[in-house]
Short mmCIF file of C-alpha atoms in Angstrom, two decimals:
data_model
loop_
_atom_site.label_atom_id
_atom_site.label_comp_id
_atom_site.label_asym_id
_atom_site.label_seq_id
_atom_site.Cartn_x
_atom_site.Cartn_y
_atom_site.Cartn_z
CA MET A 59 0.00 0.00 0.00
CA TRP A 60 2.74 2.45 0.86
CA ARG A 61 4.20 2.13 -2.66
CA THR A 62 1.04 3.70 -4.05
CA GLN A 63 1.13 6.56 -1.56
CA CYS A 64 4.85 7.35 -1.22
CA PRO A 65 7.41 8.14 -3.93
CA SER A 66 10.31 5.77 -4.43
CA THR A 67 13.21 6.30 -2.03
CA GLY A 68 15.79 4.63 -4.25
CA ARG A 69 16.80 2.41 -1.32
CA GLU A 70 16.00 -1.13 -0.29
CA GLY A 71 13.21 -1.71 2.19
CA HIS A 72 10.25 0.38 3.24
CA PRO A 73 10.30 4.15 3.86
CA PRO A 74 12.01 4.99 7.16
CA VAL A 75 10.19 5.56 10.42
CA VAL A 76 11.56 8.23 12.77
CA VAL A 77 10.97 8.15 16.52
CA VAL A 78 11.58 11.47 18.28
CA PHE A 79 12.13 11.06 22.03
CA ASN A 80 11.33 13.95 24.34
CA PRO A 81 13.25 13.46 27.56
CA GLY A 82 11.68 16.50 29.17
CA ILE A 83 13.10 17.99 32.34
CA ARG A 84 12.47 14.99 34.61
CA THR A 85 14.07 12.22 32.55
CA GLY A 86 17.83 11.79 32.90
CA SER A 87 20.23 10.64 30.19
CA GLN A 88 20.38 7.06 31.47
CA VAL A 89 16.60 6.72 31.57
CA LEU A 90 16.39 8.05 28.01
CA LYS A 91 19.08 5.61 26.86
CA ASN A 92 17.23 2.70 28.47
CA ARG A 93 14.01 3.73 26.78
CA MET A 94 15.69 3.91 23.35
CA ASN A 95 17.35 0.51 23.87
CA THR A 96 14.03 -1.03 24.84
CA VAL A 97 12.32 0.22 21.69
CA MET A 98 15.27 -0.90 19.56
CA GLU A 99 15.23 -4.45 20.99
CA PHE A 100 11.47 -4.84 20.62
CA THR A 101 11.60 -3.72 16.98
CA ARG A 102 14.74 -5.64 15.94
CA PRO A 103 12.88 -8.11 13.65
CA VAL A 104 11.45 -5.12 11.79
CA TRP A 105 14.61 -3.13 10.99
CA SER A 106 17.43 -5.70 11.06
CA GLY A 107 16.91 -7.24 7.60
CA SER A 108 18.27 -10.69 6.70
CA TYR A 109 21.92 -11.60 6.30
CA HIS A 110 23.05 -13.66 3.30
CA VAL A 111 26.46 -15.30 2.95
CA ALA A 112 27.59 -14.68 -0.61
CA GLY A 113 31.25 -15.68 -0.31
CA GLY A 114 34.24 -13.81 -1.57
CA GLY A 115 34.00 -14.86 -5.21
CA TYR A 116 35.73 -17.67 -7.07
CA GLY A 117 39.00 -18.74 -5.47
CA ALA A 118 38.63 -16.38 -2.49
CA GLU A 119 39.51 -17.62 0.97
CA GLU A 120 37.50 -15.06 2.90
CA ARG A 121 33.78 -15.28 3.45
CA ASP A 122 31.60 -12.25 2.88
CA GLY A 123 27.92 -11.42 2.73
CA TYR A 124 25.35 -8.68 2.83
CA TYR A 125 22.10 -7.62 4.49
CA ASP A 126 18.94 -7.76 2.43
CA TYR A 127 16.50 -5.06 3.50
CA ASP A 128 14.08 -5.34 0.59
CA TYR A 129 13.31 -9.05 0.53
CA ALA A 130 12.95 -9.05 4.32
CA ASP A 131 10.54 -6.08 4.16
CA ALA A 132 12.76 -4.21 6.59
CA ILE A 133 11.70 -0.81 7.89
CA PRO A 134 14.58 1.61 8.60
CA LEU A 135 14.09 2.84 12.15
CA LEU A 136 15.72 6.13 13.17
CA PHE A 137 15.92 7.71 16.63
CA THR A 138 16.55 11.29 17.64
CA THR A 139 15.61 13.57 20.51
CA LEU A 140 13.65 16.78 20.58
CA ASP A 141 16.45 18.73 22.21
CA ARG A 142 18.94 17.62 19.52
CA LEU A 143 16.60 18.77 16.77
CA GLN A 144 15.99 22.10 18.48
CA THR A 145 19.69 22.68 19.16
CA SER A 146 21.40 21.46 15.96
CA GLY A 147 18.66 21.08 13.38
CA PRO A 148 17.77 18.04 11.24
CA ARG A 149 20.69 18.44 8.79
CA THR A 150 23.41 17.60 11.32
CA ALA A 151 24.41 14.30 12.90
CA VAL A 152 21.37 13.98 15.15
CA TRP A 153 20.03 10.65 13.76
CA TRP A 154 20.60 7.21 15.26
CA ARG A 155 19.84 4.42 12.78
CA CYS A 156 19.05 1.11 14.49
CA GLY A 157 21.78 -1.24 13.39
CA HIS A 158 24.38 1.46 12.63
CA GLY A 159 25.39 2.25 16.18
CA GLN A 160 26.36 5.94 15.92
CA TRP A 161 24.92 9.42 15.41
CA GLU A 162 24.82 10.33 11.73
CA THR A 163 23.45 12.81 9.28
CA LEU A 164 20.16 11.83 7.65
CA PRO A 165 21.70 10.68 4.30
CA ASP A 166 24.27 8.53 6.13
CA ALA A 167 21.63 7.13 8.46
CA LEU A 168 19.39 6.15 5.54
CA ALA A 169 22.23 4.51 3.61
CA ASN A 170 22.72 0.75 3.73
CA PRO A 171 26.51 0.25 3.76
CA ALA A 172 26.17 -3.51 4.27
CA ASP A 173 23.65 -4.24 1.48
CA HIS A 174 24.10 -6.21 -1.74
CA ASP A 175 25.54 -3.25 -3.67
CA ALA A 176 28.27 -2.81 -1.06
CA TRP A 177 29.10 -6.53 -1.20
CA TYR A 178 29.19 -6.40 -5.01
CA ALA A 179 31.63 -3.47 -4.89
CA ARG A 180 33.89 -5.42 -2.49
CA ASP A 181 33.69 -8.50 -4.68
CA GLU A 182 34.60 -6.47 -7.77
CA GLN A 183 37.59 -5.07 -5.89
CA ARG A 184 38.67 -8.59 -4.98
CA ARG A 185 38.27 -9.70 -8.59
CA ARG A 186 40.42 -6.80 -9.85
CA GLN A 187 43.09 -7.65 -7.31
CA ARG A 188 43.10 -11.31 -8.42
CA ASP A 189 43.32 -10.25 -12.08
CA GLU A 190 46.20 -7.88 -11.33
CA ALA A 191 48.04 -10.59 -9.39
CA GLU A 192 47.53 -13.06 -12.24
CA GLN A 193 48.77 -10.47 -14.75
CA ARG A 194 51.91 -9.90 -12.66
CA ARG A 195 52.54 -13.67 -12.54
CA GLN A 196 52.16 -13.91 -16.31
CA GLN A 197 54.63 -11.06 -16.80
CA GLU A 198 57.14 -12.70 -14.45
CA TRP A 199 56.79 -16.00 -16.31
CA ALA A 200 57.31 -14.23 -19.65
CA VAL A 201 60.52 -12.59 -18.38
CA GLU A 202 61.76 -15.94 -17.06
CA ARG A 203 61.00 -17.71 -20.33
CA GLU A 204 62.83 -14.97 -22.24
CA HIS A 205 65.81 -15.43 -19.94
CA TRP A 206 65.82 -19.16 -20.57
CA ALA A 207 65.62 -18.61 -24.33
CA GLN A 208 68.74 -16.40 -24.27
CA GLU A 209 70.89 -18.91 -22.38
CA PRO A 210 73.20 -21.00 -24.62
CA ASP A 211 72.50 -24.67 -24.98
CA PRO A 212 74.70 -26.82 -22.75
CA GLU A 213 77.60 -28.53 -24.48
CA PRO A 214 77.07 -32.24 -25.05
CA GLU A 215 78.90 -34.47 -22.63
CA ALA A 216 81.93 -36.25 -24.00
CA GLU A 217 81.56 -39.97 -24.49
CA PRO A 218 83.39 -41.96 -21.84
CA VAL A 219 86.78 -43.30 -22.92
CA PRO A 220 87.12 -47.05 -22.33
CA PRO A 221 89.97 -48.15 -20.06
CA CYS A 222 93.09 -49.89 -21.24
CA GLU A 223 92.40 -53.52 -22.18
CA ARG A 224 95.68 -54.62 -20.61
CA CYS A 225 95.86 -52.84 -17.27
CA GLY A 226 92.40 -51.36 -16.84
CA LEU A 227 93.76 -47.86 -16.22
CA PRO A 228 92.68 -44.78 -18.17
CA ILE A 229 93.70 -45.13 -21.78
CA MET A 230 95.04 -41.57 -21.84
CA GLY A 231 97.74 -42.51 -19.38
CA HIS A 232 98.86 -40.99 -16.10
CA PRO A 233 99.94 -37.37 -15.62
CA GLY A 234 103.65 -36.96 -16.23
CA GLU A 235 103.94 -39.68 -18.84
CA ASP A 236 105.51 -38.63 -22.09
CA ALA A 237 102.99 -39.58 -24.74
CA GLU A 238 105.41 -38.68 -27.54
CA LEU A 239 107.78 -41.53 -26.59
CA ALA A 240 104.97 -44.08 -26.62
CA PRO A 241 103.95 -45.96 -29.75
CA PRO A 242 101.04 -44.56 -31.72
CA GLU A 243 97.64 -44.80 -30.17
CA ASP A 244 95.69 -47.92 -30.95
CA GLY A 245 92.49 -47.07 -29.08
CA ARG A 246 92.91 -50.10 -26.87
CA HIS A 247 95.96 -49.51 -24.64
CA GLY A 248 97.44 -46.73 -22.63
CA HIS A 249 100.86 -45.12 -23.07
CA SER A 250 102.71 -47.48 -20.76
CA CYS A 251 101.06 -50.62 -22.09
CA ARG A 252 101.80 -49.67 -25.69
CA THR A 253 105.42 -49.15 -24.75
CA ASP A 254 105.58 -52.47 -22.88
CA LEU A 255 103.92 -54.33 -25.71
CA ARG A 256 106.48 -52.96 -28.16
CA GLN A 257 109.43 -53.82 -25.95
CA TYR A 258 108.09 -57.20 -24.79
CA PRO A 259 106.02 -58.75 -27.56
CA THR A 260 103.76 -61.63 -26.77
CA LEU A 261 104.55 -65.20 -27.74
CA GLY A 262 102.12 -65.03 -30.65
CA GLU A 263 103.69 -61.84 -31.87
CA THR A 264 107.13 -63.39 -31.58
CA LEU A 265 106.14 -66.50 -33.58
CA PHE A 266 103.76 -64.95 -36.13
CA GLY A 267 104.65 -61.28 -36.03
CA ARG A 268 102.51 -58.31 -35.16
CA ARG A 269 99.29 -57.81 -37.04
CA GLN A 270 97.77 -54.45 -37.63
CA ARG A 271 94.60 -54.03 -35.61
CA SER A 272 91.85 -51.76 -36.67
CA LYS A 273 91.00 -49.05 -34.24
#
């Protein structure tokens, strides 16, 4: 019914209801505070709205949510006092919105900082931060790949040289040996063994002579 009688407020929920308390000269500050708290507690189901957990978006660790004031048919409930209105006027921070917990100006008191729009703005901020972090990772990977591409290819490892067939030592000989005095390399014996084989031929070589072996 109120939608046919009142213009749109542009906010979730019903039009606000304002309660003006008149402490008078006999009511002290504590009595007034108790009276306001009593009204606030009795009307909590009306103004509190409903909380929805919406999460922090894909891949987010934190949980987040918002208050729905429209679907819950919430009525914004504002408190003020007659002396505050008379002293400071309605355009100053003389309004106490149930659920906000502080004195505010009327526009701030009527705002819903914890509604779906506020959650959506936070979620968009989280999404932008994730996109920026992913973009930085991609740039770092591109720089690393470029660095790898500029490095020279490693030299192939040399094939292992077989040991001497006669003594089992390295075929290249020991340090200090004079390779020039040894017989030519045969690919099978080291310097010393080639020298020994030339000086002391085997029985077969003595009887039948030395045969040329292919390397």
